[in-house]
Amino acid sequence: MPRYDRDEIARRAGHATWREAVEATAALPQQEAGRLLGVSHPTVRLWRAELGLGPAAARPSAADSAAAFRDDVDDPRHGSANGYRNLKCRCERCTAAWTAYQRDRRG
């Protein structure tokens, strides 16, 4: 990994200090922050770790997302084959959509 003059990179990106540049891009994905700062995304990850700016808040697990979907009867994905197959919803609308999908698929 190349060594960078951190303050020079910050100035080129329009920031006063290296810390300010890293903090200003902390909410962005690593690849996008790397493009804006002109460095590789592993460098962005390293710099964020040095400043204690770890990864964004953990995303919910697939099981948690599916459970939230099943609990929300107004979710527009109800009544879809995706709701039945991937989100494991067994409501009448999702079951009917899955049945229709399978019927169409078989011809």
mmCIF file of C-alpha atoms in Angstrom:
data_model
loop_
_atom_site.group_PDB
_atom_site.id
_atom_site.type_symbol
_atom_site.label_atom_id
_atom_site.label_comp_id
_atom_site.label_asym_id
_atom_site.label_seq_id
_atom_site.Cartn_x
_atom_site.Cartn_y
_atom_site.Cartn_z
ATOM 1 C CA MET A 1 0.000 0.000 0.000
ATOM 2 C CA PRO A 2 1.525 3.360 -0.948
ATOM 3 C CA ARG A 3 2.328 5.912 1.724
ATOM 4 C CA TYR A 4 0.508 9.193 1.351
ATOM 5 C CA ASP A 5 1.176 12.723 2.561
ATOM 6 C CA ARG A 6 -2.084 12.945 4.454
ATOM 7 C CA ASP A 7 -2.220 16.722 4.731
ATOM 8 C CA GLU A 8 -1.490 17.157 1.028
ATOM 9 C CA ILE A 9 -4.316 14.772 0.144
ATOM 10 C CA ALA A 10 -6.672 16.702 2.432
ATOM 11 C CA ARG A 11 -5.730 20.014 0.804
ATOM 12 C CA ARG A 12 -6.256 18.625 -2.703
ATOM 13 C CA ALA A 13 -9.687 17.367 -1.631
ATOM 14 C CA GLY A 14 -10.607 20.803 -0.258
ATOM 15 C CA HIS A 15 -10.172 20.143 3.461
ATOM 16 C CA ALA A 16 -7.955 21.954 5.950
ATOM 17 C CA THR A 17 -6.637 18.862 7.726
ATOM 18 C CA TRP A 18 -6.363 15.140 7.210
ATOM 19 C CA ARG A 19 -8.645 14.501 10.183
ATOM 20 C CA GLU A 20 -11.285 16.847 8.752
ATOM 21 C CA ALA A 21 -11.120 15.090 5.365
ATOM 22 C CA VAL A 22 -11.595 11.639 6.895
ATOM 23 C CA GLU A 23 -14.391 12.808 9.190
ATOM 24 C CA ALA A 24 -16.143 14.604 6.314
ATOM 25 C CA THR A 25 -16.254 11.387 4.292
ATOM 26 C CA ALA A 26 -17.009 9.028 7.197
ATOM 27 C CA ALA A 27 -20.657 8.552 6.182
ATOM 28 C CA LEU A 28 -19.723 7.564 2.615
ATOM 29 C CA PRO A 29 -18.877 4.064 1.420
ATOM 30 C CA GLN A 30 -15.119 3.420 1.410
ATOM 31 C CA GLN A 31 -14.895 3.317 -2.389
ATOM 32 C CA GLU A 32 -16.645 6.650 -2.784
ATOM 33 C CA ALA A 33 -14.573 8.273 -0.030
ATOM 34 C CA GLY A 34 -11.433 6.935 -1.709
ATOM 35 C CA ARG A 35 -12.446 8.476 -5.034
ATOM 36 C CA LEU A 36 -13.130 11.853 -3.406
ATOM 37 C CA LEU A 37 -9.853 11.840 -1.505
ATOM 38 C CA GLY A 38 -7.782 10.283 -4.280
ATOM 39 C CA VAL A 39 -6.665 7.202 -2.327
ATOM 40 C CA SER A 40 -7.520 3.510 -2.320
ATOM 41 C CA HIS A 41 -10.443 2.264 -0.252
ATOM 42 C CA PRO A 42 -8.199 0.108 1.987
ATOM 43 C CA THR A 43 -6.384 3.342 2.864
ATOM 44 C CA VAL A 44 -9.708 4.936 3.762
ATOM 45 C CA ARG A 45 -10.515 1.950 5.977
ATOM 46 C CA LEU A 46 -7.139 2.235 7.716
ATOM 47 C CA TRP A 47 -7.511 5.980 8.263
ATOM 48 C CA ARG A 48 -11.006 5.576 9.659
ATOM 49 C CA ALA A 49 -9.774 2.911 12.049
ATOM 50 C CA GLU A 50 -6.969 5.206 13.239
ATOM 51 C CA LEU A 51 -9.532 7.892 14.060
ATOM 52 C CA GLY A 52 -11.977 5.466 15.648
ATOM 53 C CA LEU A 53 -14.497 5.939 12.865
ATOM 54 C CA GLY A 54 -15.397 2.285 12.457
ATOM 55 C CA PRO A 55 -17.852 0.907 9.947
ATOM 56 C CA ALA A 56 -21.360 2.279 9.816
ATOM 57 C CA ALA A 57 -23.948 0.899 12.192
ATOM 58 C CA ALA A 58 -24.431 -2.793 11.725
ATOM 59 C CA ARG A 59 -27.199 -3.734 9.370
ATOM 60 C CA PRO A 60 -29.974 -5.967 10.641
ATOM 61 C CA SER A 61 -29.587 -9.639 9.889
ATOM 62 C CA ALA A 62 -31.615 -11.253 7.134
ATOM 63 C CA ALA A 63 -33.737 -12.998 9.745
ATOM 64 C CA ASP A 64 -34.459 -9.698 11.509
ATOM 65 C CA SER A 65 -35.345 -8.007 8.211
ATOM 66 C CA ALA A 66 -37.674 -10.863 7.271
ATOM 67 C CA ALA A 67 -39.351 -10.745 10.686
ATOM 68 C CA ALA A 68 -39.889 -6.992 10.374
ATOM 69 C CA PHE A 69 -41.402 -7.541 6.922
ATOM 70 C CA ARG A 70 -43.805 -10.189 8.201
ATOM 71 C CA ASP A 71 -44.918 -7.899 11.040
ATOM 72 C CA ASP A 72 -45.647 -4.971 8.682
ATOM 73 C CA VAL A 73 -48.899 -5.868 6.899
ATOM 74 C CA ASP A 74 -48.738 -2.628 4.865
ATOM 75 C CA ASP A 75 -45.387 -3.475 3.268
ATOM 76 C CA PRO A 76 -45.898 -3.391 -0.525
ATOM 77 C CA ARG A 77 -43.884 -6.585 -0.939
ATOM 78 C CA HIS A 78 -46.731 -8.626 0.563
ATOM 79 C CA GLY A 79 -48.477 -10.537 -2.178
ATOM 80 C CA SER A 80 -45.255 -11.290 -4.026
ATOM 81 C CA ALA A 81 -43.337 -14.461 -4.710
ATOM 82 C CA ASN A 82 -40.338 -12.729 -3.092
ATOM 83 C CA GLY A 83 -42.314 -12.312 0.107
ATOM 84 C CA TYR A 84 -43.062 -16.020 0.208
ATOM 85 C CA ARG A 85 -39.734 -17.424 -0.975
ATOM 86 C CA ASN A 86 -37.062 -15.065 0.371
ATOM 87 C CA LEU A 87 -38.799 -13.388 3.285
ATOM 88 C CA LYS A 88 -40.569 -16.568 4.421
ATOM 89 C CA CYS A 89 -43.977 -14.925 4.779
ATOM 90 C CA ARG A 90 -46.909 -17.315 4.732
ATOM 91 C CA CYS A 91 -49.762 -14.819 4.702
ATOM 92 C CA GLU A 92 -52.610 -15.491 2.264
ATOM 93 C CA ARG A 93 -51.403 -12.873 -0.247
ATOM 94 C CA CYS A 94 -47.817 -14.153 -0.359
ATOM 95 C CA THR A 95 -48.948 -17.785 -0.523
ATOM 96 C CA ALA A 96 -51.299 -16.974 -3.427
ATOM 97 C CA ALA A 97 -48.528 -15.087 -5.239
ATOM 98 C CA TRP A 98 -46.153 -18.033 -4.807
ATOM 99 C CA THR A 99 -48.772 -20.478 -6.054
ATOM 100 C CA ALA A 100 -49.421 -18.321 -9.131
ATOM 101 C CA TYR A 101 -45.686 -17.945 -9.764
ATOM 102 C CA GLN A 102 -45.154 -21.709 -9.608
ATOM 103 C CA ARG A 103 -48.179 -22.352 -11.835
ATOM 104 C CA ASP A 104 -46.870 -19.878 -14.473
ATOM 105 C CA ARG A 105 -43.363 -21.279 -14.263
ATOM 106 C CA ARG A 106 -44.520 -24.819 -14.917
ATOM 107 C CA GLY A 107 -46.496 -23.691 -17.895
#
